[in-house]
Tab-separated table of C-alpha atoms in Angstrom:
chain	number	residue	atom	x	y	z
A	1080	MET	CA	65.560	161.620	218.426
A	1081	ASN	CA	63.674	158.433	219.030
A	1082	THR	CA	64.617	155.092	217.584
A	1083	LEU	CA	61.797	155.088	215.067
A	1084	LYS	CA	63.006	158.393	213.599
A	1085	ILE	CA	66.580	157.099	213.298
A	1086	ILE	CA	65.344	154.049	211.415
A	1087	ARG	CA	63.173	156.221	209.156
A	1088	TYR	CA	66.079	158.555	208.273
A	1089	SER	CA	68.402	155.585	207.642
A	1090	VAL	CA	65.918	153.983	205.279
A	1091	TRP	CA	65.452	157.237	203.332
A	1092	ALA	CA	69.230	157.677	203.143
A	1093	ALA	CA	69.590	154.147	201.765
A	1094	VAL	CA	66.821	154.766	199.205
A	1095	ALA	CA	68.533	157.990	198.083
A	1096	LEU	CA	71.884	156.199	197.738
A	1097	ILE	CA	70.379	153.371	195.656
A	1098	ALA	CA	68.555	155.864	193.436
A	1099	ALA	CA	71.782	157.803	192.889
A	1100	LEU	CA	73.715	154.646	191.977
A	1101	ALA	CA	70.993	153.461	189.608
A	1102	GLY	CA	70.882	156.895	187.953
A	1103	ALA	CA	74.664	156.891	187.507
A	1104	ALA	CA	74.592	153.416	185.987
A	1105	LEU	CA	71.944	154.499	183.475
A	1106	LEU	CA	73.582	157.803	182.581
A	1107	LEU	CA	77.190	156.690	182.247
A	1108	PRO	CA	77.987	155.442	178.741
A	1109	PRO	CA	79.354	151.902	178.400
A	1110	LYS	CA	83.129	151.829	178.154
A	1111	SER	CA	83.248	150.209	174.716
A	1112	GLY	CA	80.937	149.688	171.781
A	1113	GLY	CA	80.745	145.938	172.014
A	1114	ASP	CA	78.237	143.498	173.397
A	1115	ALA	CA	80.188	142.400	176.424
A	1116	GLY	CA	80.997	145.895	177.620
A	1117	GLY	CA	84.359	147.252	178.672
A	1118	GLY	CA	86.945	145.973	181.064
A	1119	ALA	CA	90.531	145.019	180.602
A	1120	VAL	CA	90.237	141.838	178.584
A	1121	GLY	CA	93.174	141.002	176.382
A	1122	GLY	CA	96.080	143.387	176.445
A	1123	PRO	CA	99.342	143.703	174.592
A	1124	PHE	CA	101.027	140.498	173.459
A	1125	VAL	CA	103.983	139.483	171.345
A	1126	LEU	CA	103.916	135.839	170.268
A	1127	ALA	CA	105.391	133.758	167.477
A	1128	SER	CA	102.913	132.596	164.884
A	1129	HIS	CA	102.796	129.021	163.567
A	1130	ASP	CA	104.698	130.046	160.439
A	1131	GLY	CA	107.588	131.504	162.413
A	1132	ALA	CA	106.622	135.199	162.095
A	1133	SER	CA	106.217	137.310	165.188
A	1134	VAL	CA	102.820	138.842	165.974
A	1135	ASP	CA	102.858	142.016	168.058
A	1136	SER	CA	99.398	143.228	169.065
A	1137	LYS	CA	100.629	146.813	168.515
A	1138	THR	CA	101.089	146.164	164.810
A	1139	LEU	CA	97.449	145.069	164.676
A	1140	LEU	CA	96.229	148.568	165.513
A	1141	GLY	CA	93.880	149.752	162.792
A	1142	ARG	CA	92.445	146.319	162.049
A	1143	PRO	CA	90.020	144.306	164.172
A	1144	TYR	CA	91.053	140.798	165.151
A	1145	ALA	CA	89.814	137.760	167.054
A	1146	VAL	CA	91.407	135.328	169.501
A	1147	PHE	CA	90.312	131.755	170.251
A	1148	PHE	CA	91.711	129.367	172.857
A	1149	GLY	CA	91.516	125.719	171.781
A	1150	PHE	CA	93.561	122.589	171.135
A	1151	THR	CA	93.901	120.124	168.292
A	1152	ASN	CA	92.724	117.100	170.327
A	1153	CYS	CA	89.298	118.741	170.463
A	1154	PRO	CA	86.626	116.810	168.561
A	1155	ASP	CA	83.911	119.383	168.251
A	1156	VAL	CA	83.963	123.023	169.293
A	1157	CYS	CA	87.460	123.869	167.976
A	1158	PRO	CA	87.232	122.633	164.378
A	1159	THR	CA	83.603	123.749	164.114
A	1160	THR	CA	84.391	127.253	165.369
A	1161	MET	CA	87.432	127.655	163.111
A	1162	PHE	CA	85.442	126.417	160.134
A	1163	GLU	CA	82.491	128.698	160.846
A	1164	VAL	CA	84.524	131.825	161.502
A	1165	GLY	CA	86.243	131.145	158.165
A	1166	GLU	CA	82.861	130.887	156.439
A	1167	ASP	CA	81.776	134.110	158.175
A	1168	MET	CA	84.836	135.972	156.862
A	1169	LYS	CA	84.180	134.696	153.341
A	1170	ALA	CA	80.540	135.772	153.587
A	1171	LEU	CA	81.539	139.276	154.710
A	1172	GLY	CA	83.714	139.695	151.632
A	1173	ALA	CA	85.986	142.722	151.269
A	1174	ALA	CA	85.025	144.116	154.703
A	1175	ALA	CA	86.766	141.164	156.361
A	1176	GLN	CA	89.751	141.155	154.046
A	1177	ASN	CA	92.188	142.326	156.724
A	1178	PHE	CA	90.494	140.627	159.636
A	1179	ARG	CA	92.753	138.229	161.523
A	1180	VAL	CA	91.882	135.292	163.757
A	1181	PHE	CA	94.421	133.868	166.187
A	1182	PHE	CA	94.204	130.326	167.543
A	1183	ILE	CA	96.122	129.910	170.804
A	1184	SER	CA	96.561	126.316	171.933
A	1185	VAL	CA	95.868	125.602	175.595
A	1186	ASP	CA	97.765	122.330	175.071
A	1187	PRO	CA	101.296	123.447	174.115
A	1188	GLU	CA	102.607	120.083	175.322
A	1189	ARG	CA	101.021	118.258	172.351
A	1190	ASP	CA	100.345	121.122	169.930
A	1191	THR	CA	103.742	121.833	168.421
A	1192	PRO	CA	104.098	124.704	165.903
A	1193	GLU	CA	104.357	122.116	163.087
A	1194	LEU	CA	101.162	120.397	164.198
A	1195	LEU	CA	99.289	123.701	164.518
A	1196	LYS	CA	100.448	124.693	161.053
A	1197	SER	CA	99.164	121.523	159.448
A	1198	TYR	CA	95.943	121.578	161.506
A	1199	LEU	CA	95.121	125.167	160.566
A	1200	SER	CA	95.819	124.522	156.879
A	1201	ALA	CA	92.292	123.023	156.799
A	1202	PHE	CA	90.800	126.455	157.543
A	1203	ASP	CA	90.719	129.994	156.160
A	1204	ALA	CA	94.202	131.474	155.622
A	1205	ARG	CA	93.344	134.477	157.821
A	1206	ILE	CA	93.461	132.120	160.813
A	1207	SER	CA	96.932	131.778	162.362
A	1208	GLY	CA	98.201	129.809	165.306
A	1209	LEU	CA	100.030	131.688	168.045
A	1210	ILE	CA	102.634	129.753	169.953
A	1211	VAL	CA	103.006	129.971	173.712
A	1212	LYS	CA	106.426	128.706	174.705
A	1213	ASN	CA	105.549	127.217	178.058
A	1214	GLU	CA	102.951	126.831	180.780
A	1215	ALA	CA	103.911	130.168	182.380
A	1216	GLU	CA	103.334	132.052	179.132
A	1217	LEU	CA	100.006	130.254	178.669
A	1218	GLN	CA	98.946	131.151	182.198
A	1219	SER	CA	99.853	134.768	181.684
A	1220	ILE	CA	97.965	135.190	178.390
A	1221	THR	CA	94.864	133.286	179.514
A	1222	LYS	CA	94.798	135.427	182.658
A	1223	ALA	CA	94.933	138.593	180.535
A	1224	PHE	CA	92.054	137.306	178.395
A	1225	LYS	CA	90.145	136.021	181.438
A	1226	ALA	CA	90.044	132.661	179.663
A	1227	HIS	CA	89.811	129.395	181.518
A	1228	TYR	CA	91.670	126.186	180.753
A	1229	ARG	CA	92.280	123.032	182.741
A	1230	LYS	CA	93.940	119.732	182.063
A	1231	VAL	CA	91.608	116.832	182.871
A	1232	PRO	CA	92.996	113.281	183.113
A	1233	THR	CA	91.235	110.467	181.224
A	1234	SER	CA	91.922	106.736	181.335
A	1235	SER	CA	94.234	106.979	178.346
A	1236	GLY	CA	95.770	110.428	178.776
A	1237	TYR	CA	94.169	113.803	179.226
A	1238	THR	CA	91.804	116.300	177.681
A	1239	MET	CA	91.432	120.055	178.120
A	1240	ASP	CA	88.598	122.203	179.408
A	1241	HIS	CA	88.736	125.592	177.727
A	1242	THR	CA	86.776	128.793	177.230
A	1243	ALA	CA	85.005	128.328	173.921
A	1244	ALA	CA	84.187	131.937	173.008
A	1245	VAL	CA	85.882	133.834	170.187
A	1246	TYR	CA	87.201	137.111	171.648
A	1247	LEU	CA	86.769	140.126	169.390
A	1248	PHE	CA	88.971	143.241	169.428
A	1249	ASP	CA	88.240	146.478	167.612
A	1250	ARG	CA	90.645	148.503	165.492
A	1251	ARG	CA	91.914	150.298	168.621
A	1252	GLY	CA	92.835	146.927	170.098
A	1253	LEU	CA	90.078	147.166	172.698
A	1254	PHE	CA	87.956	144.196	173.714
A	1255	TRP	CA	84.690	144.511	171.823
A	1256	GLY	CA	82.720	141.341	172.572
A	1257	THR	CA	82.586	137.642	171.788
A	1258	LEU	CA	81.211	135.170	169.298
A	1259	ASP	CA	79.490	132.202	170.857
A	1260	HIS	CA	79.539	128.664	169.521
A	1261	GLN	CA	75.784	128.376	170.038
A	1262	GLU	CA	74.855	131.487	168.044
A	1263	THR	CA	73.454	131.263	164.540
A	1264	SER	CA	75.603	132.326	161.622
A	1265	GLU	CA	73.279	135.347	161.148
A	1266	THR	CA	74.015	136.581	164.677
A	1267	ARG	CA	77.752	136.033	164.316
A	1268	ARG	CA	77.899	137.778	160.968
A	1269	ALA	CA	75.841	140.736	162.218
A	1270	LYS	CA	78.305	141.179	165.085
A	1271	LEU	CA	81.335	140.889	162.827
A	1272	LYS	CA	79.820	143.366	160.401
A	1273	ARG	CA	79.377	145.923	163.182
A	1274	LEU	CA	82.881	145.270	164.506
A	1275	LEU	CA	84.427	145.709	161.069
A	1276	ALA	CA	82.423	148.870	160.390
A	1277	GLY	CA	83.368	150.451	163.738
B	339	MET	CA	98.819	103.504	182.891
B	340	THR	CA	100.563	100.954	185.049
B	341	ASP	CA	100.933	97.324	183.974
B	342	LEU	CA	98.540	96.262	186.692
B	343	THR	CA	95.733	98.571	185.532
B	344	ARG	CA	96.391	97.527	181.951
B	345	ILE	CA	96.032	93.860	182.859
B	346	ALA	CA	92.915	94.663	184.879
B	347	ALA	CA	91.437	96.577	181.939
B	348	ALA	CA	92.182	93.711	179.557
B	349	ALA	CA	90.629	91.226	181.971
B	350	LEU	CA	87.556	93.424	182.359
B	351	MET	CA	87.208	93.736	178.581
B	352	ALA	CA	87.529	89.966	178.169
B	353	ILE	CA	84.816	89.431	180.785
B	354	THR	CA	82.608	92.056	179.152
B	355	VAL	CA	82.968	90.532	175.681
B	356	PHE	CA	82.561	86.970	176.920
B	357	GLY	CA	79.641	87.873	179.143
B	358	ALA	CA	77.984	89.851	176.370
B	359	SER	CA	78.233	87.035	173.820
B	360	GLY	CA	76.881	84.587	176.412
B	361	LEU	CA	73.905	86.818	177.122
B	362	ARG	CA	73.335	87.454	173.468
B	363	ALA	CA	73.029	83.739	172.769
B	364	HIS	CA	70.375	83.334	175.436
B	365	ALA	CA	68.376	86.420	176.124
B	366	GLN	CA	68.740	89.204	173.573
B	367	GLN	CA	66.654	88.917	170.431
B	368	PRO	CA	68.364	90.177	167.308
B	369	GLY	CA	67.477	93.801	166.651
B	370	GLY	CA	67.386	94.730	170.338
B	371	ILE	CA	69.835	97.546	169.665
B	372	VAL	CA	69.357	99.527	166.473
B	373	ILE	CA	71.854	102.176	165.403
B	374	SER	CA	71.085	104.843	162.821
B	375	GLN	CA	72.344	108.180	161.477
B	376	ALA	CA	75.968	107.449	162.361
B	377	TRP	CA	78.317	110.202	161.231
B	378	THR	CA	81.555	111.948	161.972
B	379	ARG	CA	83.466	114.810	160.374
B	380	ALA	CA	86.460	115.096	158.120
B	381	THR	CA	89.437	116.028	160.308
B	382	PRO	CA	92.061	118.731	159.796
B	383	PRO	CA	95.522	117.346	158.988
B	384	GLY	CA	97.342	116.345	162.148
B	385	ALA	CA	94.201	116.070	164.283
B	386	LYS	CA	94.349	112.928	166.381
B	387	VAL	CA	90.706	112.772	167.413
B	388	ALA	CA	87.191	112.925	166.000
B	389	GLY	CA	83.739	112.728	167.530
B	390	GLY	CA	81.269	110.067	166.390
B	391	PHE	CA	77.550	110.842	166.504
B	392	LEU	CA	74.597	108.469	166.113
B	393	VAL	CA	71.191	107.439	167.374
B	394	ILE	CA	70.852	104.290	169.487
B	395	GLU	CA	67.457	102.677	169.958
B	396	ASN	CA	66.819	99.829	172.325
B	397	ARG	CA	63.930	97.775	170.938
B	398	GLY	CA	64.532	95.003	173.429
B	399	SER	CA	62.789	94.494	176.763
B	400	ALA	CA	65.810	95.015	179.026
B	401	PRO	CA	68.137	97.979	179.518
B	402	ASP	CA	71.453	97.784	177.695
B	403	ARG	CA	74.663	99.709	178.042
B	404	LEU	CA	77.116	101.086	175.485
B	405	THR	CA	80.520	100.316	176.915
B	406	GLY	CA	82.970	101.094	174.096
B	407	GLY	CA	83.964	99.788	170.717
B	408	SER	CA	86.397	100.401	167.918
B	409	PHE	CA	86.754	102.474	164.767
B	410	ALA	CA	88.752	101.532	161.689
B	411	GLY	CA	91.705	103.890	161.481
B	412	ALA	CA	91.685	104.879	165.137
B	413	GLY	CA	93.752	103.414	167.960
B	414	ARG	CA	90.945	103.626	170.488
B	415	LEU	CA	87.320	104.526	171.027
B	416	GLU	CA	86.010	106.060	174.245
B	417	VAL	CA	82.529	107.064	175.360
B	418	HIS	CA	82.478	110.766	176.231
B	419	GLU	CA	80.186	113.583	177.137
B	420	MET	CA	80.809	117.240	176.520
B	421	ALA	CA	78.992	120.198	177.962
B	422	MET	CA	79.254	123.952	177.810
B	423	ASN	CA	79.503	125.259	181.354
B	424	ASN	CA	79.708	129.042	181.867
B	425	GLY	CA	81.270	129.439	178.438
B	426	VAL	CA	83.803	126.688	179.117
B	427	MET	CA	83.749	123.550	176.966
B	428	GLN	CA	84.218	120.528	179.186
B	429	MET	CA	84.672	116.955	178.073
B	430	ARG	CA	84.479	113.914	180.307
B	431	GLU	CA	85.003	110.231	179.752
B	432	LEU	CA	81.965	108.192	180.788
B	433	ALA	CA	83.597	105.267	182.528
B	434	GLN	CA	80.163	103.701	183.125
B	435	GLY	CA	79.199	104.017	179.461
B	436	ILE	CA	75.707	105.019	178.368
B	437	ILE	CA	72.584	103.137	179.478
B	438	ILE	CA	69.827	102.739	176.909
B	439	PRO	CA	66.542	101.883	178.635
B	440	PRO	CA	64.157	99.366	177.011
B	441	GLY	CA	62.112	101.177	174.386
B	442	GLY	CA	64.496	104.130	174.785
B	443	ARG	CA	66.354	106.211	172.247
B	444	VAL	CA	69.614	108.003	172.978
B	445	GLU	CA	71.088	110.559	170.617
B	446	LEU	CA	74.834	111.102	170.514
B	447	LYS	CA	75.307	114.533	168.969
B	448	PRO	CA	77.658	117.546	168.839
B	449	GLY	CA	77.784	119.355	172.157
B	450	GLY	CA	76.639	116.326	174.165
B	451	LEU	CA	77.173	112.584	174.295
B	452	HIS	CA	79.541	111.191	171.681
B	453	VAL	CA	81.975	108.417	170.988
B	454	MET	CA	85.492	109.705	170.644
B	455	PHE	CA	87.848	108.198	168.079
B	456	MET	CA	91.371	108.597	169.380
B	457	ASP	CA	94.847	108.144	167.911
B	458	LEU	CA	93.611	108.567	164.346
B	459	LYS	CA	96.134	106.971	162.026
B	460	GLN	CA	95.313	109.406	159.220
B	461	PRO	CA	92.875	112.276	158.663
B	462	LEU	CA	89.259	111.328	157.940
B	463	ALA	CA	88.273	112.396	154.443
B	464	GLN	CA	84.841	113.648	153.535
B	465	GLY	CA	82.646	111.254	151.624
B	466	SER	CA	84.197	107.865	152.266
B	467	PRO	CA	82.284	106.067	155.045
B	468	VAL	CA	84.290	104.346	157.781
B	469	LYS	CA	83.285	101.194	159.589
B	470	GLY	CA	83.399	100.591	163.295
B	471	ILE	CA	81.972	98.482	166.055
B	472	LEU	CA	80.113	99.491	169.186
B	473	LEU	CA	80.107	97.158	172.155
B	474	PHE	CA	77.001	96.737	174.258
B	475	GLU	CA	76.740	94.845	177.498
B	476	LYS	CA	73.885	92.663	176.216
B	477	ALA	CA	73.696	93.116	172.453
B	478	GLY	CA	77.428	92.524	172.102
B	479	ALA	CA	79.322	93.887	169.105
B	480	VAL	CA	77.130	95.940	166.778
B	481	PRO	CA	78.631	97.042	163.444
B	482	VAL	CA	78.313	100.715	162.518
B	483	GLU	CA	79.129	102.623	159.358
B	484	TYR	CA	79.861	106.327	159.816
B	485	GLN	CA	79.220	108.851	157.054
B	486	ILE	CA	81.940	111.516	156.900
B	487	ALA	CA	80.551	115.056	156.827
B	488	PRO	CA	82.739	118.069	156.008
B	489	VAL	CA	85.072	119.666	158.588
B	490	GLY	CA	82.964	121.860	160.861
B	491	ALA	CA	79.591	120.335	159.921
B	492	ARG	CA	76.927	120.677	162.611
B	493	SER	CA	74.873	117.779	161.295
B	494	PRO	CA	75.416	114.906	158.860
B	495	GLY	CA	73.388	116.343	156.022
B	496	HIS	CA	73.766	120.099	156.256
B	497	LEU	CA	76.795	122.295	156.156
B	498	HIS	CA	74.861	125.193	157.637
B	499	HIS	CA	72.095	125.126	160.131
């Protein structure tokens, strides 16, 4: 076999492989029904809520829920998102009656349970704070949710970088998709409606 | 903050204020810096910070720089910028302030440039405007009155967008 033939066969083999992979990608159904596809985002958790109760993700089976990572020293995206998700739940009426939203602080150093409780009292009652006890617990849960956070020093103290998306989970507890701060209320509500109907 | 940096900061502020008032007396015509549409949001109980948003126009003939200021009811005011980067909200202090070119207009708005009110003494309540001051390198101290929009408002006048 001459060199040219070897090259020709290799190229055809590569083309066949790519075609097979592309076909498989098109034919295989996505792993979950949501916008962001499947993948192990989230996972079981047991955390205390701001009012002292314990929240076990297993007991949430049967009802969709949402998780947001924020902090109270956040001037914009955190209060706006909590306010808007509250408005969305109100707009969806009875369908969202049992929907739950959990706010996990990425700044446990400053955000005590008492502070979270008073902060969240400004928003819809279906929003609860979940308390991480220490940095290790925060690292573990943000890793499970593939969420990013970072403490950034400022001249007078520090601020936090944090993933701003609202994570959505379906009634089986599987990651379903996200709500984005930059979406319109129509888009967010359409997503929530589909999540709650699923 | 160490004592030394605190003293240095105080000295720098004194120089800035003194220098600014000196310049103002000589070079800057009144009305060089014009501030409009200043607003902030009502804050949830316990929140220690709020973002201030406004439009700054420089009608003078030289560039000016927003360096800081104060807000009634807050311990401090800082000049910040936030940005969404790969789904991550990032906020940075702008140590150099914000330059407003002559004839230029800079908008401080949610998701971007803003002044940050820190160490709020009590929550901001919707509807009762709060006074503050912004310090400019050349224009000096410019008074500002912020309208208080509801918690979660995206703009001063509209709850929804």
